[in-house]
Tab-separated table of C-alpha atoms in Angstrom:
chain	number	residue	atom	x	y	z
A	1	MET	CA	0.000	0.000	0.000
A	2	ILE	CA	1.303	3.475	-0.906
A	3	LYS	CA	1.584	5.801	2.070
A	4	LEU	CA	-0.458	8.990	1.783
A	5	SER	CA	2.616	11.114	2.588
A	6	ASN	CA	4.597	9.519	-0.272
A	7	LEU	CA	1.697	10.005	-2.666
A	8	ILE	CA	1.486	13.683	-1.731
A	9	LYS	CA	5.223	14.080	-2.330
A	10	THR	CA	4.943	12.402	-5.727
A	11	VAL	CA	2.019	14.583	-6.781
A	12	SER	CA	3.832	17.706	-5.575
A	13	LEU	CA	6.979	16.798	-7.533
A	14	CYS	CA	4.944	16.154	-10.684
A	15	SER	CA	3.230	19.512	-10.263
A	16	VAL	CA	6.586	21.280	-10.026
A	17	LEU	CA	7.904	19.526	-13.133
A	18	VAL	CA	4.769	20.241	-15.143
A	19	SER	CA	4.651	23.878	-14.075
A	20	GLY	CA	8.332	24.228	-15.010
A	21	LEU	CA	7.651	22.814	-18.463
A	22	CYS	CA	4.711	25.128	-18.923
A	23	PHE	CA	6.764	28.081	-17.728
A	24	ALA	CA	9.494	27.337	-20.299
A	25	GLU	CA	7.009	27.218	-23.176
A	26	GLY	CA	7.006	30.393	-25.212
A	27	LEU	CA	10.149	31.817	-23.618
A	28	PRO	CA	12.903	33.205	-25.864
A	29	GLN	CA	15.298	30.350	-26.572
A	30	ILE	CA	19.070	30.500	-26.799
A	31	LYS	CA	21.152	27.563	-28.014
A	32	ALA	CA	24.368	27.137	-26.050
A	33	THR	CA	27.103	24.553	-26.530
A	34	MET	CA	29.593	24.169	-23.696
A	35	PHE	CA	32.164	21.537	-22.854
A	36	MET	CA	32.225	18.720	-20.333
A	37	GLU	CA	34.272	20.684	-17.847
A	38	GLN	CA	33.892	23.185	-15.033
A	39	GLU	CA	32.253	26.031	-16.972
A	40	GLY	CA	29.899	23.589	-18.705
A	41	PHE	CA	28.984	22.311	-15.266
A	42	LEU	CA	28.203	25.804	-13.957
A	43	MET	CA	25.696	26.407	-16.740
A	44	TRP	CA	24.292	22.871	-16.307
A	45	TYR	CA	23.856	23.619	-12.600
A	46	ALA	CA	22.186	26.959	-13.336
A	47	LYS	CA	19.779	25.183	-15.694
A	48	GLU	CA	19.061	22.567	-13.051
A	49	GLN	CA	18.135	25.361	-10.635
A	50	GLY	CA	15.795	26.888	-13.212
A	51	TRP	CA	17.546	30.255	-13.137
A	52	ASP	CA	17.141	30.778	-16.878
A	53	ASN	CA	13.369	30.403	-16.644
A	54	GLU	CA	13.324	32.795	-13.677
A	55	LEU	CA	14.795	35.463	-15.961
A	56	GLY	CA	12.324	34.662	-18.726
A	57	ILE	CA	14.581	32.726	-21.148
A	58	ASP	CA	15.066	29.078	-22.041
A	59	ILE	CA	18.689	27.999	-22.472
A	60	LYS	CA	18.934	24.925	-24.699
A	61	LEU	CA	22.210	23.534	-23.381
A	62	GLU	CA	24.360	20.961	-25.157
A	63	ILE	CA	27.406	19.514	-23.412
A	64	SER	CA	30.138	18.640	-25.930
A	65	GLN	CA	33.020	16.185	-25.489
A	66	THR	CA	35.016	17.196	-28.566
A	67	ASN	CA	37.103	20.369	-28.853
A	68	GLY	CA	36.718	24.011	-29.783
A	69	ILE	CA	37.832	23.584	-33.396
A	70	ASP	CA	35.128	20.970	-33.933
A	71	GLU	CA	32.533	23.361	-32.538
A	72	MET	CA	33.773	26.145	-34.817
A	73	ASN	CA	33.472	23.787	-37.799
A	74	LYS	CA	29.960	22.714	-36.784
A	75	HIS	CA	28.872	26.339	-36.610
A	76	ARG	CA	30.458	27.091	-39.964
A	77	ASP	CA	28.503	24.218	-41.531
A	78	ASN	CA	25.293	25.135	-39.720
A	79	PRO	CA	25.121	28.574	-38.040
A	80	ASN	CA	21.973	27.502	-36.195
A	81	VAL	CA	23.718	24.718	-34.272
A	82	TRP	CA	24.550	27.191	-31.487
A	83	ASN	CA	24.054	30.876	-30.748
A	84	ILE	CA	26.675	30.975	-27.997
A	85	THR	CA	29.524	28.678	-27.106
A	86	ALA	CA	32.173	28.704	-24.392
A	87	ALA	CA	35.595	27.728	-25.668
A	88	SER	CA	39.196	28.658	-25.104
A	89	SER	CA	40.469	31.623	-27.071
A	90	ILE	CA	42.655	29.253	-29.090
A	91	PRO	CA	39.951	27.754	-31.353
A	92	PHE	CA	38.408	31.200	-31.707
A	93	ILE	CA	41.677	32.723	-32.902
A	94	ILE	CA	42.531	29.963	-35.367
A	95	GLY	CA	39.270	28.183	-36.123
A	96	SER	CA	36.628	30.854	-36.657
A	97	ASN	CA	37.767	31.925	-40.108
A	98	ASN	CA	34.926	33.474	-42.165
A	99	MET	CA	32.570	33.539	-39.171
A	100	ASP	CA	31.144	36.678	-37.598
A	101	LEU	CA	31.627	35.990	-33.884
A	102	LYS	CA	32.173	38.240	-30.898
A	103	ILE	CA	33.703	37.684	-27.468
A	104	ILE	CA	30.980	38.778	-25.031
A	105	GLY	CA	32.232	37.501	-21.684
A	106	MET	CA	34.647	35.237	-19.874
A	107	ALA	CA	33.731	31.861	-18.418
A	108	CYS	CA	36.984	31.146	-16.553
A	109	ASP	CA	40.742	30.694	-16.775
A	110	GLU	CA	41.583	27.009	-17.023
A	111	GLY	CA	45.360	27.489	-16.982
A	112	PRO	CA	45.727	25.658	-13.629
A	113	SER	CA	43.693	22.688	-14.915
A	114	THR	CA	45.178	22.276	-18.416
A	115	SER	CA	48.141	19.951	-18.182
A	116	VAL	CA	50.856	17.891	-19.790
A	117	MET	CA	50.467	14.333	-18.546
A	118	VAL	CA	53.209	11.680	-18.927
A	119	ARG	CA	53.449	8.003	-18.035
A	120	LYS	CA	54.381	7.567	-14.385
A	121	ASP	CA	57.359	5.392	-15.351
A	122	SER	CA	58.686	7.919	-17.902
A	123	ASP	CA	62.307	9.110	-17.691
A	124	ILE	CA	60.894	12.620	-18.069
A	125	LEU	CA	59.864	12.542	-14.408
A	126	LYS	CA	63.414	11.652	-13.270
A	127	VAL	CA	64.858	15.042	-14.224
A	128	LYS	CA	63.789	18.263	-12.513
A	129	GLY	CA	64.969	21.848	-12.816
A	130	TRP	CA	66.702	21.646	-16.216
A	131	ASN	CA	65.478	25.200	-16.783
A	132	ARG	CA	66.428	27.249	-13.721
A	133	ASP	CA	63.480	29.564	-14.211
A	134	TYR	CA	61.191	26.576	-13.584
A	135	PRO	CA	62.936	24.524	-10.869
A	136	GLU	CA	59.903	22.321	-10.190
A	137	ILE	CA	59.189	21.378	-13.808
A	138	CYS	CA	60.293	17.904	-14.880
A	139	GLY	CA	61.983	16.997	-18.138
A	140	SER	CA	65.065	17.610	-20.271
A	141	PRO	CA	65.776	17.673	-24.009
A	142	GLU	CA	67.327	14.198	-23.790
A	143	THR	CA	64.298	12.638	-22.065
A	144	ILE	CA	61.736	14.351	-24.330
A	145	LYS	CA	63.096	14.242	-27.891
A	146	GLY	CA	61.501	11.674	-30.168
A	147	LYS	CA	58.714	10.777	-27.723
A	148	THR	CA	55.067	10.513	-28.788
A	149	PHE	CA	52.481	12.942	-27.409
A	150	LEU	CA	48.744	13.120	-28.039
A	151	VAL	CA	46.637	16.261	-28.432
A	152	LYS	CA	43.000	17.038	-29.188
A	153	GLY	CA	43.711	19.042	-32.299
A	154	ILE	CA	45.104	22.566	-32.009
A	155	SER	CA	43.622	23.140	-28.592
A	156	SER	CA	44.482	24.504	-25.150
A	157	GLY	CA	46.111	21.142	-24.432
A	158	ALA	CA	48.317	21.470	-27.530
A	159	TYR	CA	49.130	25.063	-26.585
A	160	THR	CA	50.210	23.974	-23.091
A	161	LEU	CA	52.285	21.116	-24.507
A	162	ALA	CA	54.038	23.556	-26.865
A	163	ALA	CA	54.720	25.982	-23.996
A	164	TRP	CA	56.212	23.141	-21.917
A	165	LEU	CA	58.443	22.027	-24.795
A	166	ASP	CA	59.632	25.606	-25.217
A	167	ILE	CA	61.089	25.532	-21.684
A	168	PHE	CA	63.578	22.971	-23.028
A	169	ASN	CA	64.211	24.881	-26.282
A	170	LEU	CA	62.134	22.288	-28.126
A	171	ASN	CA	59.069	22.435	-30.366
A	172	PHE	CA	56.684	20.003	-32.036
A	173	SER	CA	59.293	19.117	-34.667
A	174	HIS	CA	61.368	17.446	-31.920
A	175	VAL	CA	58.594	15.021	-30.877
A	176	VAL	CA	55.907	12.913	-32.512
A	177	ILE	CA	52.463	14.529	-32.285
A	178	LYS	CA	49.260	12.529	-32.814
A	179	ASP	CA	45.906	14.245	-33.099
A	180	ILE	CA	43.217	12.173	-31.328
A	181	THR	CA	39.977	14.056	-30.751
A	182	GLY	CA	37.158	13.282	-28.359
A	183	PRO	CA	37.064	10.621	-25.620
A	184	GLU	CA	39.154	8.283	-27.819
A	185	ILE	CA	42.294	10.060	-26.634
A	186	LEU	CA	42.117	8.256	-23.287
A	187	LYS	CA	41.897	4.886	-25.025
A	188	GLU	CA	44.902	5.740	-27.181
A	189	MET	CA	46.874	6.717	-24.074
A	190	GLU	CA	46.825	3.054	-23.054
A	191	ASN	CA	49.113	2.393	-26.045
A	192	LYS	CA	52.570	1.796	-24.540
A	193	ASN	CA	54.203	3.718	-27.384
A	194	VAL	CA	52.566	6.927	-26.130
A	195	THR	CA	54.609	8.971	-23.647
A	196	GLY	CA	52.211	11.780	-22.816
A	197	ALA	CA	49.409	14.142	-23.803
A	198	GLY	CA	48.214	17.717	-23.542
A	199	LEU	CA	44.858	17.540	-21.753
A	200	TRP	CA	42.363	19.485	-19.687
A	201	SER	CA	40.124	18.296	-16.863
A	202	PRO	CA	38.380	15.954	-16.362
A	203	ASP	CA	40.549	14.031	-18.889
A	204	THR	CA	43.593	14.858	-16.748
A	205	TYR	CA	42.053	13.035	-13.777
A	206	GLU	CA	40.857	10.148	-15.901
A	207	SER	CA	44.376	9.711	-17.313
A	208	GLU	CA	45.668	9.203	-13.774
A	209	TYR	CA	43.559	6.034	-13.575
A	210	ILE	CA	45.543	4.559	-16.469
A	211	GLY	CA	48.974	5.410	-15.103
A	212	TYR	CA	49.796	9.030	-15.976
A	213	LYS	CA	51.199	11.848	-13.851
A	214	ASN	CA	50.920	15.599	-14.201
A	215	VAL	CA	54.253	17.051	-15.336
A	216	THR	CA	53.009	20.658	-15.503
A	217	THR	CA	49.921	22.813	-15.814
A	218	ALA	CA	49.680	25.857	-18.046
A	219	GLY	CA	49.544	27.987	-14.915
A	220	ASN	CA	52.844	26.507	-13.635
A	221	ILE	CA	54.630	27.808	-16.727
A	222	ASP	CA	53.000	31.243	-16.725
A	223	GLU	CA	50.432	30.545	-19.424
A	224	TYR	CA	46.878	31.867	-19.314
A	225	ILE	CA	44.067	29.791	-20.887
A	226	PRO	CA	40.928	31.946	-20.930
A	227	ILE	CA	37.607	30.307	-21.743
A	228	MET	CA	35.519	32.908	-23.526
A	229	PHE	CA	31.850	33.188	-24.382
A	230	LEU	CA	31.623	33.479	-28.176
A	231	ALA	CA	28.365	34.600	-29.756
A	232	ASP	CA	27.089	34.668	-33.309
A	233	ASN	CA	26.799	38.323	-34.277
A	234	SER	CA	23.635	37.834	-36.345
A	235	TYR	CA	21.940	36.367	-33.254
A	236	LEU	CA	23.263	39.156	-31.037
A	237	LYS	CA	21.694	41.896	-33.122
A	238	ASP	CA	18.129	40.716	-32.508
A	239	ASN	CA	18.493	39.211	-29.020
A	240	GLU	CA	20.406	41.672	-26.890
A	241	GLU	CA	18.335	41.264	-23.723
A	242	THR	CA	18.275	37.463	-24.054
A	243	VAL	CA	22.072	37.367	-24.320
A	244	GLY	CA	22.419	39.687	-21.332
A	245	LYS	CA	20.159	37.376	-19.332
A	246	PHE	CA	22.201	34.351	-20.460
A	247	LEU	CA	25.337	35.920	-18.986
A	248	ALA	CA	23.444	36.830	-15.814
A	249	VAL	CA	22.392	33.194	-15.379
A	250	TYR	CA	25.986	32.008	-15.700
A	251	LEU	CA	27.323	34.725	-13.414
A	252	ARG	CA	24.829	33.707	-10.754
A	253	ALA	CA	26.465	30.244	-10.760
A	254	VAL	CA	29.875	31.936	-10.592
A	255	GLU	CA	28.777	33.784	-7.457
A	256	LYS	CA	27.599	30.487	-5.975
A	257	GLN	CA	31.032	28.936	-6.527
A	258	ARG	CA	32.861	32.005	-5.223
A	259	GLU	CA	30.678	31.956	-2.110
A	260	ASP	CA	31.682	28.367	-1.264
A	261	ALA	CA	32.837	25.872	-3.899
A	262	SER	CA	32.235	22.925	-1.565
A	263	GLN	CA	28.457	23.403	-1.817
A	264	LEU	CA	28.663	22.504	-5.536
A	265	VAL	CA	30.726	19.330	-5.155
A	266	SER	CA	27.867	16.815	-5.035
A	267	ALA	CA	26.254	18.405	-8.100
A	268	TYR	CA	29.604	18.334	-9.927
A	269	GLN	CA	29.928	14.642	-9.111
A	270	ARG	CA	26.514	14.006	-10.641
A	271	PHE	CA	27.427	16.038	-13.740
A	272	LEU	CA	30.671	14.127	-14.334
A	273	LYS	CA	29.032	10.777	-13.630
A	274	HIS	CA	26.331	11.550	-16.186
A	275	TYR	CA	28.750	12.464	-18.972
A	276	THR	CA	31.707	10.145	-18.237
A	277	GLY	CA	30.106	7.208	-16.457
A	278	ARG	CA	32.866	7.442	-13.837
A	279	ASP	CA	32.640	8.286	-10.138
A	280	PHE	CA	34.874	11.189	-9.148
A	281	SER	CA	35.806	11.759	-5.516
A	282	GLU	CA	34.724	14.800	-3.550
A	283	SER	CA	38.355	15.900	-3.217
A	284	ILE	CA	38.994	15.794	-6.982
A	285	CYS	CA	35.792	17.691	-7.747
A	286	LEU	CA	36.543	20.368	-5.174
A	287	LYS	CA	40.110	20.716	-6.456
A	288	ASP	CA	38.922	21.068	-10.054
A	289	LEU	CA	36.380	23.720	-9.131
A	290	LYS	CA	39.079	25.682	-7.300
A	291	ASP	CA	41.586	25.187	-10.136
A	292	HIS	CA	39.371	27.217	-12.481
A	293	SER	CA	39.683	30.935	-11.864
A	294	ILE	CA	36.262	32.536	-12.212
A	295	TYR	CA	35.351	36.196	-12.425
A	296	THR	CA	32.422	38.152	-11.040
A	297	LEU	CA	30.536	40.634	-13.165
A	298	ASP	CA	32.459	43.619	-11.823
A	299	GLU	CA	35.780	41.839	-12.370
A	300	GLN	CA	34.817	41.044	-15.940
A	301	LEU	CA	33.735	44.596	-16.664
A	302	SER	CA	37.163	45.727	-15.460
A	303	LEU	CA	38.935	43.190	-17.724
A	304	PHE	CA	36.872	44.278	-20.738
A	305	GLU	CA	37.184	48.028	-20.129
A	306	ASN	CA	39.161	50.209	-22.537
A	307	LYS	CA	40.787	52.853	-20.339
A	308	ASP	CA	42.182	56.046	-21.872
A	309	ASN	CA	41.864	54.573	-25.371
A	310	LYS	CA	44.262	51.744	-24.431
A	311	LYS	CA	43.639	48.094	-25.166
A	312	SER	CA	41.636	46.213	-22.552
A	313	GLU	CA	43.225	43.415	-20.540
A	314	ILE	CA	41.247	40.884	-22.597
A	315	GLN	CA	42.553	42.347	-25.854
A	316	LYS	CA	46.124	42.106	-24.552
A	317	ILE	CA	45.611	38.469	-23.591
A	318	GLU	CA	44.195	37.651	-27.020
A	319	ARG	CA	47.182	39.287	-28.727
A	320	THR	CA	49.627	37.278	-26.614
A	321	LEU	CA	47.823	34.021	-27.397
A	322	THR	CA	47.805	34.869	-31.098
A	323	THR	CA	51.585	35.272	-31.099
A	324	GLY	CA	52.049	31.922	-29.384
A	325	LEU	CA	49.647	30.178	-31.734
A	326	MET	CA	51.525	31.395	-34.788
A	327	LEU	CA	54.561	29.469	-33.526
A	328	ILE	CA	52.520	26.317	-32.856
A	329	MET	CA	50.940	26.360	-36.314
A	330	LYS	CA	54.385	26.664	-37.899
A	331	ASP	CA	55.403	23.351	-36.308
A	332	LEU	CA	52.025	21.602	-36.506
A	333	PRO	CA	50.509	22.235	-39.956
A	334	SER	CA	46.856	21.309	-40.325
A	335	GLN	CA	45.085	19.795	-43.298
A	336	ASN	CA	41.962	21.770	-42.374
A	337	PRO	CA	41.749	24.822	-44.690
A	338	ASN	CA	39.805	26.719	-42.018
A	339	ILE	CA	42.676	26.501	-39.526
A	340	LYS	CA	44.427	29.847	-39.802
A	341	ILE	CA	44.860	33.009	-37.794
A	342	THR	CA	41.608	34.909	-38.297
A	343	ASN	CA	41.272	38.610	-38.986
A	344	HIS	CA	39.295	39.167	-35.767
A	345	MET	CA	42.398	40.694	-34.215
A	346	LYS	CA	42.214	43.584	-36.692
A	347	ASP	CA	38.674	44.466	-35.655
A	348	PRO	CA	38.577	46.607	-32.480
A	349	ASN	CA	34.931	45.620	-31.959
A	350	TYR	CA	35.328	41.852	-31.855
A	351	ILE	CA	35.456	42.083	-28.049
A	352	THR	CA	32.525	43.843	-26.383
A	353	ASP	CA	31.318	44.481	-22.827
A	354	LYS	CA	27.871	45.513	-24.071
A	355	TYR	CA	26.160	42.302	-22.949
A	356	LEU	CA	27.915	42.199	-19.590
A	357	LYS	CA	26.468	45.649	-18.955
A	358	ILE	CA	23.011	44.365	-19.899
A	359	ALA	CA	23.539	41.395	-17.549
A	360	LYS	CA	24.067	43.788	-14.666
A	361	LYS	CA	20.365	44.721	-14.793
A	362	TYR	CA	19.417	41.128	-14.080
A	363	MET	CA	21.881	40.298	-11.300
A	364	LYS	CA	20.259	39.942	-7.902
C-alpha cells in the first residue's frame, strides 16, 4: 500500500515539473554549446536550478566532449547549431575563419587545470629543474626528444604542450604529435608507445587512472588559458536582452562557486558521472572547481574596459595568445583549410562588454 505522505510528495513533484515545463514554453530560446568541464557544469547547474526560466529565457544547453575547433566547424557548416559557445580563445583565434563571432564575456581561466600528462614510469619525471626559471618542472631535451604525445587538435592542451616544450628549447618538430579528438584520446593513451598528452580536466584526472602523472599545468609555466563566451553576431543583433540574461544566469552560478565551492561538489559529481560514467571523488571535484579561476561581473567589466583609449586586458591576452599560436601552427601544420589566424584581431569591436552591462540589470 502506498503511504499517503509519499503520494502527496509524488504529486507535488509532478506539479513542479509540469509547471516548469509550462513556464518554459514560449520563452525566448538560446542555443548554447559548452564543454564537459567546469564552466559547462556551472551552466548545467544553473539550468538545473531553473535560473534561466526565472529570468524569462530558455537555455537549450548541449554539453560537448570534442574540442573548440570541432565546434567552430559545426557552426560554420550550420550557423543555427549554437548561438553561444564557451571555448578557449585558441579555437576562436585559429578556427573561426569566415565567421562573424564576438567575445561577449569570460567563463573562466583554465590554466591551472590544463596539463601535460606523462606516463608515471617515464624518464621525463626523473629530471627536474633543467630550466632554472622553472625549478619544479620535470623533463630535459634528452628525455623528451623523439617521444610521442597526443593532443585534441590545435587546442588549449596542444598550446600547453608547446609551452612546456619551449622551456627545453624544443618544439613540435622534436617530438611525434598525434591528433586524437574526443574521448578516444584516453583509449589511445593506453598504447605503450605513447609517452604523454596535452589535456584538460576531467581528462587529466581520468588519465591518472591509467597510469599518468601531471608534469606541468599551463599555470605553472606562466600561461593563461581563458575560456571565452563566443556569440554569433547575427543572433546578437536581434536578441540583446536574451544574451544579457544568459550571462546573468551564468554569473549567478559563478557567485555560488565564489561563495563556497564545496556546496557545488555533489552536483559536480553528478554532472561528471552523467557524462563520463565514472565516479569522481569529492576531493577531486573540489580541487577542479578551485583550479578554475572565475570572475564576477564587476571583475569582468574591469577586464573588458578600454581605459584612456588603451587596449583592454582581454585584448592584450588575445594578442599574446595569437603570437604563441603562430609558432605552434608553424610546427604543426593542419590539413583543415579553415585553420588559420583569423582577422578578428584587426577588428577593435570583436570584443565587447555591451552584454555584460546588460547582464548587470538582471543580477540579484
